PDB file of C-alpha atoms and ligand atoms in Angstrom:
ATOM      1  CA  MET A   1      -2.806   2.978  10.942  1.00 70.00           C
ATOM      2  CA  ALA A   2       0.734   2.194   9.764  1.00 91.00           C
ATOM      3  CA  TYR A   3       1.688   2.509   6.127  1.00 96.00           C
ATOM      4  CA  THR A   4       2.387  -0.631   4.121  1.00 97.00           C
ATOM      5  CA  TYR A   5       4.862  -0.182   1.288  1.00 98.00           C
ATOM      6  CA  ASP A   6       4.253  -2.069  -1.977  1.00 98.00           C
ATOM      7  CA  ASP A   7       7.693  -2.799  -3.436  1.00 98.00           C
ATOM      8  CA  GLN A   8       6.152  -3.623  -6.824  1.00 98.00           C
ATOM      9  CA  ASN A   9       5.247   0.006  -7.546  1.00 98.00           C
ATOM     10  CA  ILE A  10       6.824   1.557 -10.628  1.00 98.00           C
ATOM     11  CA  PHE A  11       9.170   3.889  -8.723  1.00 98.00           C
ATOM     12  CA  ALA A  12      10.520   0.971  -6.686  1.00 98.00           C
ATOM     13  CA  LYS A  13      11.261  -0.728 -10.010  1.00 98.00           C
ATOM     14  CA  ILE A  14      13.013   2.421 -11.247  1.00 98.00           C
ATOM     15  CA  LEU A  15      15.123   2.494  -8.074  1.00 98.00           C
ATOM     16  CA  ARG A  16      16.072  -1.172  -8.575  1.00 98.00           C
ATOM     17  CA  GLY A  17      17.057  -0.445 -12.199  1.00 98.00           C
ATOM     18  CA  GLU A  18      14.282  -2.679 -13.575  1.00 98.00           C
ATOM     19  CA  VAL A  19      12.602   0.216 -15.412  1.00 98.00           C
ATOM     20  CA  PRO A  20      14.576   2.953 -17.206  1.00 98.00           C
ATOM     21  CA  ASN A  21      14.278   6.614 -16.337  1.00 98.00           C
ATOM     22  CA  ALA A  22      15.636   9.949 -17.524  1.00 98.00           C
ATOM     23  CA  THR A  23      17.673  10.898 -14.475  1.00 98.00           C
ATOM     24  CA  VAL A  24      18.137  14.565 -13.633  1.00 98.00           C
ATOM     25  CA  LEU A  25      19.984  14.067 -10.356  1.00 98.00           C
ATOM     26  CA  GLU A  26      21.001  11.196  -8.104  1.00 98.00           C
ATOM     27  CA  THR A  27      22.200  11.716  -4.553  1.00 98.00           C
ATOM     28  CA  GLU A  28      22.933   9.332  -1.701  1.00 98.00           C
ATOM     29  CA  HIS A  29      19.283   9.140  -0.593  1.00 98.00           C
ATOM     30  CA  SER A  30      17.265  10.631  -3.469  1.00 99.00           C
ATOM     31  CA  LEU A  31      16.612  10.340  -7.192  1.00 99.00           C
ATOM     32  CA  ALA A  32      15.160  12.980  -9.537  1.00 98.00           C
ATOM     33  CA  PHE A  33      13.931  12.100 -13.024  1.00 98.00           C
ATOM     34  CA  HIS A  34      11.642  13.442 -15.731  1.00 98.00           C
ATOM     35  CA  ASP A  35       7.967  12.532 -15.463  1.00 98.00           C
ATOM     36  CA  ILE A  36       7.051  10.197 -18.321  1.00 98.00           C
ATOM     37  CA  SER A  37       3.929  12.266 -19.029  1.00 98.00           C
ATOM     38  CA  GLU A  38       5.138  15.846 -18.695  1.00 98.00           C
ATOM     39  CA  GLN A  39       2.532  18.485 -17.881  1.00 97.00           C
ATOM     40  CA  ALA A  40       4.904  21.443 -18.172  1.00 97.00           C
ATOM     41  CA  PRO A  41       8.192  22.194 -19.964  1.00 97.00           C
ATOM     42  CA  ALA A  42       9.908  21.217 -16.738  1.00 97.00           C
ATOM     43  CA  HIS A  43       8.253  18.319 -14.897  1.00 98.00           C
ATOM     44  CA  VAL A  44      10.611  16.465 -12.626  1.00 98.00           C
ATOM     45  CA  LEU A  45       9.783  13.896  -9.956  1.00 98.00           C
ATOM     46  CA  VAL A  46      11.956  13.743  -6.861  1.00 99.00           C
ATOM     47  CA  ILE A  47      11.774  10.575  -4.784  1.00 99.00           C
ATOM     48  CA  PRO A  48      13.583   9.280  -1.727  1.00 99.00           C
ATOM     49  CA  LYS A  49      15.379   5.962  -2.183  1.00 98.00           C
ATOM     50  CA  GLY A  50      13.798   4.689   1.030  1.00 98.00           C
ATOM     51  CA  ALA A  51      10.493   2.818   1.178  1.00 98.00           C
ATOM     52  CA  TYR A  52       8.051   5.623   2.008  1.00 98.00           C
ATOM     53  CA  VAL A  53       4.480   5.773   0.736  1.00 98.00           C
ATOM     54  CA  THR A  54       3.559   9.447   1.168  1.00 98.00           C
ATOM     55  CA  TYR A  55       5.105  12.747   2.147  1.00 98.00           C
ATOM     56  CA  ASP A  56       3.813  12.498   5.722  1.00 98.00           C
ATOM     57  CA  HIS A  57       5.184   8.952   5.976  1.00 98.00           C
ATOM     58  CA  PHE A  58       8.589  10.231   4.853  1.00 98.00           C
ATOM     59  CA  ALA A  59       8.477  13.337   7.038  1.00 98.00           C
ATOM     60  CA  THR A  60       7.678  11.354  10.177  1.00 98.00           C
ATOM     61  CA  GLN A  61       9.746   8.198   9.606  1.00 98.00           C
ATOM     62  CA  ALA A  62      12.801   9.138   7.535  1.00 98.00           C
ATOM     63  CA  SER A  63      16.163   9.904   9.111  1.00 98.00           C
ATOM     64  CA  ASP A  64      17.460  13.457   9.307  1.00 98.00           C
ATOM     65  CA  ALA A  65      20.071  12.525   6.681  1.00 98.00           C
ATOM     66  CA  GLU A  66      17.368  11.380   4.246  1.00 98.00           C
ATOM     67  CA  ILE A  67      15.247  14.480   4.817  1.00 98.00           C
ATOM     68  CA  ILE A  68      18.197  16.837   4.439  1.00 98.00           C
ATOM     69  CA  ASP A  69      19.359  15.040   1.305  1.00 98.00           C
ATOM     70  CA  PHE A  70      15.871  15.178  -0.209  1.00 98.00           C
ATOM     71  CA  THR A  71      15.471  18.884   0.548  1.00 98.00           C
ATOM     72  CA  HIS A  72      18.826  19.653  -1.048  1.00 98.00           C
ATOM     73  CA  ALA A  73      17.900  17.543  -4.081  1.00 98.00           C
ATOM     74  CA  VAL A  74      14.693  19.554  -4.601  1.00 98.00           C
ATOM     75  CA  GLY A  75      16.661  22.787  -4.445  1.00 97.00           C
ATOM     76  CA  GLN A  76      19.250  21.503  -6.890  1.00 98.00           C
ATOM     77  CA  VAL A  77      16.576  20.388  -9.356  1.00 98.00           C
ATOM     78  CA  CYS A  78      14.981  23.870  -9.277  1.00 96.00           C
ATOM     79  CA  GLN A  79      18.367  25.392 -10.039  1.00 95.00           C
ATOM     80  CA  MET A  80      19.322  22.817 -12.691  1.00 96.00           C
ATOM     81  CA  THR A  81      16.061  23.235 -14.606  1.00 95.00           C
ATOM     82  CA  SER A  82      16.281  27.052 -14.506  1.00 92.00           C
ATOM     83  CA  ILE A  83      12.787  27.413 -13.015  1.00 92.00           C
ATOM     84  CA  SER A  84      13.811  29.032  -9.767  1.00 92.00           C
ATOM     85  CA  PRO A  85      12.123  32.439  -9.344  1.00 92.00           C
ATOM     86  CA  ASP A  86      15.558  33.977  -8.797  1.00 89.00           C
ATOM     87  CA  ARG A  87      15.827  33.679 -12.572  1.00 85.00           C
ATOM     88  CA  GLY A  88      12.416  35.246 -13.135  1.00 87.00           C
ATOM     89  CA  GLY A  89      10.367  32.094 -13.647  1.00 90.00           C
ATOM     90  CA  GLY A  90       8.654  30.045 -11.000  1.00 96.00           C
ATOM     91  CA  TYR A  91       7.467  26.578 -10.180  1.00 97.00           C
ATOM     92  CA  ARG A  92       4.968  24.539  -8.232  1.00 98.00           C
ATOM     93  CA  MET A  93       5.830  21.599  -6.021  1.00 98.00           C
ATOM     94  CA  ILE A  94       3.075  19.031  -5.495  1.00 98.00           C
ATOM     95  CA  SER A  95       2.974  15.850  -3.458  1.00 98.00           C
ATOM     96  CA  ASN A  96      -0.191  13.851  -4.055  1.00 98.00           C
ATOM     97  CA  ALA A  97      -1.120  11.479  -1.237  1.00 98.00           C
ATOM     98  CA  GLY A  98      -3.811   8.853  -0.921  1.00 97.00           C
ATOM     99  CA  PRO A  99      -7.189   8.598  -2.648  1.00 97.00           C
ATOM    100  CA  ASP A 100      -8.275  12.193  -2.037  1.00 97.00           C
ATOM    101  CA  GLY A 101      -4.895  13.421  -3.277  1.00 97.00           C
ATOM    102  CA  VAL A 102      -5.258  11.183  -6.354  1.00 97.00           C
ATOM    103  CA  GLN A 103      -1.893   9.504  -5.786  1.00 98.00           C
ATOM    104  CA  GLU A 104      -1.152   7.139  -8.660  1.00 98.00           C
ATOM    105  CA  VAL A 105       2.213   5.740  -7.553  1.00 98.00           C
ATOM    106  CA  PRO A 106       2.459   4.673  -3.879  1.00 98.00           C
ATOM    107  CA  HIS A 107       6.081   5.709  -3.419  1.00 98.00           C
ATOM    108  CA  MET A 108       6.585   9.172  -1.922  1.00 98.00           C
ATOM    109  CA  HIS A 109       7.386  11.772  -4.567  1.00 98.00           C
ATOM    110  CA  VAL A 110       7.122  15.441  -5.279  1.00 98.00           C
ATOM    111  CA  HIS A 111       6.362  16.851  -8.691  1.00 98.00           C
ATOM    112  CA  ILE A 112       8.323  19.974  -9.578  1.00 98.00           C
ATOM    113  CA  LEU A 113       6.592  21.782 -12.425  1.00 98.00           C
ATOM    114  CA  GLY A 114       7.659  24.952 -14.175  1.00 97.00           C
ATOM    115  CA  GLY A 115       8.571  26.611 -17.438  1.00 96.00           C
ATOM    116  CA  ARG A 116       5.088  27.980 -18.094  1.00 96.00           C
ATOM    117  CA  MET A 117       2.335  29.879 -16.282  1.00 95.00           C
ATOM    118  CA  LEU A 118       0.706  27.181 -14.174  1.00 95.00           C
ATOM    119  CA  GLY A 119      -2.562  28.924 -13.341  1.00 93.00           C
ATOM    120  CA  ARG A 120      -4.448  28.618 -10.075  1.00 92.00           C
ATOM    121  CA  MET A 121      -3.575  25.794  -7.716  1.00 90.00           C
ATOM    122  CA  LEU A 122      -7.059  24.261  -7.456  1.00 88.00           C
ATOM    123  CA  GLY A 123     -10.549  24.857  -8.734  1.00 84.00           C
ATOM    124  CA  ARG A 124     -12.842  26.537  -6.260  1.00 84.00           C
ATOM    125  CA  MET A 125     -14.915  24.417  -3.880  1.00 84.00           C
ATOM    126  CA  GLN A 126     -18.414  23.753  -5.236  1.00 74.00           C
TER     127      GLN A 126
HETATM  128  P1  5GP B 201       0.935  10.822  -8.753  1.00 95.51           P
HETATM  129  O1  5GP B 201       1.164   9.518  -8.047  1.00 95.51           O
HETATM  130  O2  5GP B 201       1.405  12.014  -7.971  1.00 95.51           O
HETATM  131  O3  5GP B 201      -0.496  10.988  -9.183  1.00 95.51           O
HETATM  132  O4  5GP B 201       1.771  10.852 -10.094  1.00 95.51           O
HETATM  133  C1  5GP B 201       2.645   9.850 -10.492  1.00 95.51           C
HETATM  134  C2  5GP B 201       3.395  10.351 -11.713  1.00 95.51           C
HETATM  135  O5  5GP B 201       4.302   9.341 -12.113  1.00 95.51           O
HETATM  136  C3  5GP B 201       2.535  10.694 -12.933  1.00 95.51           C
HETATM  137  O6  5GP B 201       2.707  12.066 -13.271  1.00 95.51           O
HETATM  138  C4  5GP B 201       3.055   9.765 -14.020  1.00 95.51           C
HETATM  139  O7  5GP B 201       3.133  10.387 -15.295  1.00 95.51           O
HETATM  140  C5  5GP B 201       4.424   9.384 -13.504  1.00 95.51           C
HETATM  141  N1  5GP B 201       4.851   8.059 -13.934  1.00 95.51           N
HETATM  142  C6  5GP B 201       4.129   6.908 -13.901  1.00 95.51           C
HETATM  143  N2  5GP B 201       4.852   5.889 -14.371  1.00 95.51           N
HETATM  144  C7  5GP B 201       6.061   6.396 -14.707  1.00 95.51           C
HETATM  145  C8  5GP B 201       7.246   5.816 -15.245  1.00 95.51           C
HETATM  146  O8  5GP B 201       7.322   4.613 -15.525  1.00 95.51           O
HETATM  147  N3  5GP B 201       8.295   6.646 -15.443  1.00 95.51           N
HETATM  148  C9  5GP B 201       8.240   7.983 -15.156  1.00 95.51           C
HETATM  149  N4  5GP B 201       9.339   8.715 -15.393  1.00 95.51           N
HETATM  150  N5  5GP B 201       7.137   8.564 -14.634  1.00 95.51           N
HETATM  151  C10 5GP B 201       6.058   7.776 -14.421  1.00 95.51           C
END
């Protein structure tokens, strides 16, 4: 089933400049900004400017230029926020997708979290 993009989602509004954001980095195809409800000292969202719903949508439909730009943006954010393990810290990158992934905003994004011990990735299966 093909993805349908809802251009009224909050990240689409941020990209159109209708909703403010605390920008960390803007590139040709990507935008990184602080999550409004931070769950770690560093909690940055990285989104493509294109209309993609989930990571798999982006990874299968985006152009090479968009994917390369996005990957570079993630790397730059890790360096800019000083959470890269090459400085002794660490981070977790999460991309929630769909109902089981508990995705709140239907515009593809990754969370980059760091600046504290993040604990185990998931609780154990019951
Ligand atoms: P997810 O879709 O992966 O569950 O998470 C969406 C994230 O977007 C949440 O962590 C939430 O705090 C963040 N968020 C929702 N609305 C806004 C907003 O208007 N501005 C910013 N900067 N973040 C938002």
